[in-house]
Structures are given as structure tokens and as C-alpha cells.
């Protein structure tokens, strides 16, 4: 059957007009979708930002920020000291029991070995102070014509511990023995109470003994301390050229 073509302009134009109507509808649909897209993109972007913020707060900040310690009741400002911050380092340590078989290099009656170790602690203690350090320590102008030295508290306490050792083993070598004994006893007491250590030494009670004073000490718990080696190193670098150790 032969193909017949429309022979009127109206037929051609009506077909084109129908196609135009379809294109107009498609264009309107696309324009409507394009108008909605920015709103959807905005909502998606806000959702991503919110999720990221939650992730930062929950997972990232605890890794970056230091652990928060409970504030001490009645905390006061730190007293000025010329000792550098690098020399003040906290550490954990375990005490020796102070008995035979579990003791330190300082333990026991005087001999060449432990006296040499005690001397390493006793040879330091005083440092030269410049005038700016003196003014911060005393809260008043330094006398420009005077020379100032300072004794570190740790070495004063160690001096008193060693004096008690001498009084016990060599009482005849300690001048003014009673005055020195009472002075050092009081200095050690004040130093211990000033520190007020709150670590716990546990005691195991033996119920089979039936005696109140029968128990076993357990001093092997961790202690939080300052690294004394760091302070000793700093004191050695700053030791006084005038008078550098406690007697």
C-alpha cells in the first residue's frame, strides 16, 4: 500500500504544535526540579555539617584535650621558685621496704659505699640568686651591694635526714647535738605534713595471730613523686660559687 503524505499545511503544523506542547511541559518540569535542587542541597549540606560537628565533639576532642583533673578544694597560687619547669617532672615510683633484702643504696650502717651515695645528695643544696630572683622571692628590692644565695628545700630536708643518721651512728661527731636533733626533727615533721601525701600503704591483718599489732606491711603500691634526679641536675648546674652545700 503506497505511503501517503499529508497534503495540507494544517496537518504539518498541528504535528509540530503537539511536539511544542510536549517540549513546554518537559521544560516546565525541569525548571521546577532545578528550583527544588538548591533547597535539597542546602538541607544535605546542613546535615553533613551537623554530623561532622557531633563527630568532633564525641571522638576528636577527647583525644586532643588533656584529661580534666578534679580541682583541689582551697587551691592556692604556686609559690615562685627559680627552679626551671624542665626540672620539675612528675613520675610514678615504688618505695623500697627499708628492710634487709629490700632497701636502697643509702641503707644500713655507714660504710664506704652508702656514704659515697649520701655524699652525692649532700654536696649540693645552695644556688646563687640574681637580684631579679631575690625580688620575686622576697617581694622587695634586692640590695645591689649584697650577694644572695638560696637553699633548695629538698636538700635542707636531706641534710636533716643525714644529721639524724649521724646522731644515731656517730653522736660524738654532731656539735650541739640536742639543738640540732630538735631542729631537724621539727623540719622533717613540717616537711612531711606540708606534703601531706595521700597515697595508701596497705596493711594485711592476720586474724590467726590474735594480736592487734601483728600485721604485714605492703609498701609496694605506686607513689606519685617528682623526679629528684632532674632537680639534682638543675641544682648541680646552678650550684653556688660561694657556699654550695648544707653542712
Tab-separated table of N, CA, C and O in Angstrom, residues 126-170:
chain	number	residue	atom	x	y	z
A	126	UNK	N	72.810	24.703	97.763
A	126	UNK	CA	72.713	26.153	97.627
A	126	UNK	C	72.988	26.580	96.193
A	126	UNK	O	73.824	25.986	95.494
A	127	UNK	N	72.273	27.613	95.768
A	127	UNK	CA	72.453	28.182	94.434
A	127	UNK	C	72.663	29.686	94.558
A	127	UNK	O	72.239	30.303	95.535
A	128	UNK	N	73.360	30.264	93.598
A	128	UNK	CA	73.471	31.720	93.538
A	128	UNK	C	72.167	32.293	92.997
A	128	UNK	O	71.566	31.739	92.066
A	129	UNK	N	71.713	33.395	93.578
A	129	UNK	CA	70.486	34.064	93.149
A	129	UNK	C	70.835	35.431	92.561
A	129	UNK	O	71.598	36.184	93.175
A	130	UNK	N	70.271	35.725	91.391
A	130	UNK	CA	70.438	37.089	90.885
A	130	UNK	C	69.400	37.991	91.542
A	130	UNK	O	68.469	37.525	92.211
A	131	UNK	N	69.557	39.283	91.342
A	131	UNK	CA	68.717	40.232	92.077
A	131	UNK	C	67.245	40.161	91.670
A	131	UNK	O	66.354	40.391	92.492
A	132	UNK	N	66.974	39.839	90.409
A	132	UNK	CA	65.569	39.714	89.995
A	132	UNK	C	64.902	38.526	90.685
A	132	UNK	O	63.730	38.590	91.074
A	133	UNK	N	65.642	37.424	90.863
A	133	UNK	CA	65.095	36.266	91.577
A	133	UNK	C	64.860	36.599	93.049
A	133	UNK	O	63.849	36.188	93.635
A	134	UNK	N	65.782	37.353	93.630
A	134	UNK	CA	65.633	37.747	95.033
A	134	UNK	C	64.383	38.605	95.218
A	134	UNK	O	63.613	38.425	96.177
A	135	UNK	N	64.161	39.530	94.302
A	135	UNK	CA	62.994	40.411	94.415
A	135	UNK	C	61.692	39.620	94.325
A	135	UNK	O	60.714	39.922	95.018
A	136	UNK	N	61.673	38.581	93.480
A	136	UNK	CA	60.456	37.762	93.384
A	136	UNK	C	60.275	36.878	94.611
A	136	UNK	O	59.148	36.592	95.017
A	137	UNK	N	61.380	36.458	95.216
A	137	UNK	CA	61.292	35.614	96.406
A	137	UNK	C	60.915	36.410	97.650
A	137	UNK	O	60.107	35.960	98.477
A	138	UNK	N	61.505	37.609	97.790
A	138	UNK	CA	61.303	38.396	98.997
A	138	UNK	C	60.192	39.430	98.864
A	138	UNK	O	59.701	39.948	99.868
A	139	UNK	N	59.829	39.758	97.619
A	139	UNK	CA	58.801	40.774	97.419
A	139	UNK	C	59.280	42.173	97.725
A	139	UNK	O	58.470	43.060	98.033
A	140	UNK	N	60.585	42.399	97.633
A	140	UNK	CA	61.153	43.726	97.887
A	140	UNK	C	62.443	43.862	97.088
A	140	UNK	O	63.046	42.846	96.686
A	141	UNK	N	62.892	45.077	96.822
A	141	UNK	CA	64.112	45.269	96.024
A	141	UNK	C	65.323	44.636	96.694
A	141	UNK	O	65.452	44.650	97.926
A	142	UNK	N	66.195	44.072	95.878
A	142	UNK	CA	67.425	43.496	96.404
A	142	UNK	C	68.452	44.596	96.656
A	142	UNK	O	68.449	45.637	96.007
A	143	UNK	N	69.310	44.357	97.614
A	143	UNK	CA	70.417	45.272	97.898
A	143	UNK	C	71.504	45.038	96.857
A	143	UNK	O	72.090	43.946	96.790
A	144	UNK	N	71.770	46.019	96.035
A	144	UNK	CA	72.700	45.861	94.927
A	144	UNK	C	74.117	45.541	95.382
A	144	UNK	O	74.929	45.043	94.594
A	145	UNK	N	74.451	45.826	96.623
A	145	UNK	CA	75.815	45.592	97.112
A	145	UNK	C	75.978	44.214	97.736
A	145	UNK	O	77.090	43.837	98.114
A	146	UNK	N	74.882	43.453	97.836
A	146	UNK	CA	74.932	42.170	98.534
A	146	UNK	C	74.903	41.010	97.537
A	146	UNK	O	74.410	41.123	96.416
A	147	UNK	N	75.440	39.879	97.977
A	147	UNK	CA	75.369	38.632	97.220
A	147	UNK	C	74.363	37.717	97.909
A	147	UNK	O	74.404	37.545	99.135
A	148	UNK	N	73.475	37.143	97.134
A	148	UNK	CA	72.410	36.300	97.699
A	148	UNK	C	72.581	34.853	97.230
A	148	UNK	O	72.928	34.594	96.068
A	149	UNK	N	72.331	33.927	98.130
A	149	UNK	CA	72.269	32.512	97.777
A	149	UNK	C	70.965	31.956	98.323
A	149	UNK	O	70.328	32.543	99.200
A	150	UNK	N	70.546	30.839	97.786
A	150	UNK	CA	69.300	30.214	98.240
A	150	UNK	C	69.494	28.719	98.425
A	150	UNK	O	70.235	28.080	97.669
A	151	UNK	N	68.844	28.164	99.437
A	151	UNK	CA	68.902	26.728	99.682
A	151	UNK	C	67.622	26.056	99.220
A	151	UNK	O	66.522	26.504	99.563
A	152	UNK	N	67.755	25.003	98.432
A	152	UNK	CA	66.575	24.268	97.960
A	152	UNK	C	66.009	23.418	99.093
A	152	UNK	O	66.761	22.738	99.797
A	153	UNK	N	64.679	23.447	99.242
A	153	UNK	CA	64.032	22.750	100.342
A	153	UNK	C	64.354	21.267	100.399
A	153	UNK	O	64.525	20.698	101.478
A	154	UNK	N	64.447	20.608	99.238
A	154	UNK	CA	64.727	19.173	99.228
A	154	UNK	C	66.061	18.875	99.892
A	154	UNK	O	66.183	17.917	100.674
A	155	UNK	N	67.063	19.716	99.629
A	155	UNK	CA	68.390	19.454	100.180
A	155	UNK	C	68.459	19.785	101.667
A	155	UNK	O	69.228	19.162	102.407
A	156	UNK	N	67.660	20.754	102.111
A	156	UNK	CA	67.599	21.012	103.554
A	156	UNK	C	67.004	19.809	104.273
A	156	UNK	O	67.511	19.372	105.321
A	157	UNK	N	65.943	19.240	103.710
A	157	UNK	CA	65.340	18.050	104.329
A	157	UNK	C	66.317	16.884	104.322
A	157	UNK	O	66.432	16.140	105.314
A	158	UNK	N	67.040	16.696	103.207
A	158	UNK	CA	68.021	15.612	103.137
A	158	UNK	C	69.157	15.834	104.143
A	158	UNK	O	69.673	14.882	104.738
A	159	UNK	N	69.553	17.089	104.301
A	159	UNK	CA	70.571	17.412	105.315
A	159	UNK	C	70.097	16.968	106.700
A	159	UNK	O	70.863	16.380	107.475
A	160	UNK	N	68.828	17.229	107.009
A	160	UNK	CA	68.306	16.856	108.321
A	160	UNK	C	68.195	15.345	108.467
A	160	UNK	O	68.445	14.794	109.550
A	161	UNK	N	67.821	14.647	107.406
A	161	UNK	CA	67.775	13.179	107.473
A	161	UNK	C	69.176	12.635	107.730
A	161	UNK	O	69.372	11.727	108.551
A	162	UNK	N	70.176	13.206	107.049
A	162	UNK	CA	71.551	12.742	107.242
A	162	UNK	C	72.043	13.093	108.650
A	162	UNK	O	72.782	12.312	109.271
A	163	UNK	N	71.630	14.257	109.174
A	163	UNK	CA	72.012	14.626	110.537
A	163	UNK	C	71.444	13.625	111.536
A	163	UNK	O	72.130	13.231	112.506
A	164	UNK	N	70.192	13.178	111.322
A	164	UNK	CA	69.604	12.169	112.209
A	164	UNK	C	70.383	10.851	112.093
A	164	UNK	O	70.568	10.138	113.098
A	165	UNK	N	70.846	10.565	110.903
A	165	UNK	CA	71.667	9.367	110.692
A	165	UNK	C	72.971	9.472	111.493
A	165	UNK	O	73.390	8.520	112.163
A	166	UNK	N	73.604	10.639	111.416
A	166	UNK	CA	74.851	10.848	112.153
A	166	UNK	C	74.622	10.780	113.659
A	166	UNK	O	75.430	10.207	114.401
A	167	UNK	N	73.517	11.368	114.122
A	167	UNK	CA	73.226	11.356	115.554
A	167	UNK	C	73.028	9.917	116.039
A	167	UNK	O	73.419	9.560	117.159
A	168	UNK	N	72.470	9.077	115.186
A	168	UNK	CA	72.234	7.681	115.572
A	168	UNK	C	73.537	6.880	115.573
A	168	UNK	O	73.813	6.117	116.517
A	169	UNK	N	74.356	7.044	114.497
A	169	UNK	CA	75.556	6.226	114.365
A	169	UNK	C	76.803	6.886	114.960
A	169	UNK	O	77.675	6.192	115.492
A	170	UNK	N	76.915	8.211	114.838
A	170	UNK	CA	78.118	8.916	115.299
A	170	UNK	C	77.721	10.122	116.148
A	170	UNK	O	77.987	11.264	115.775
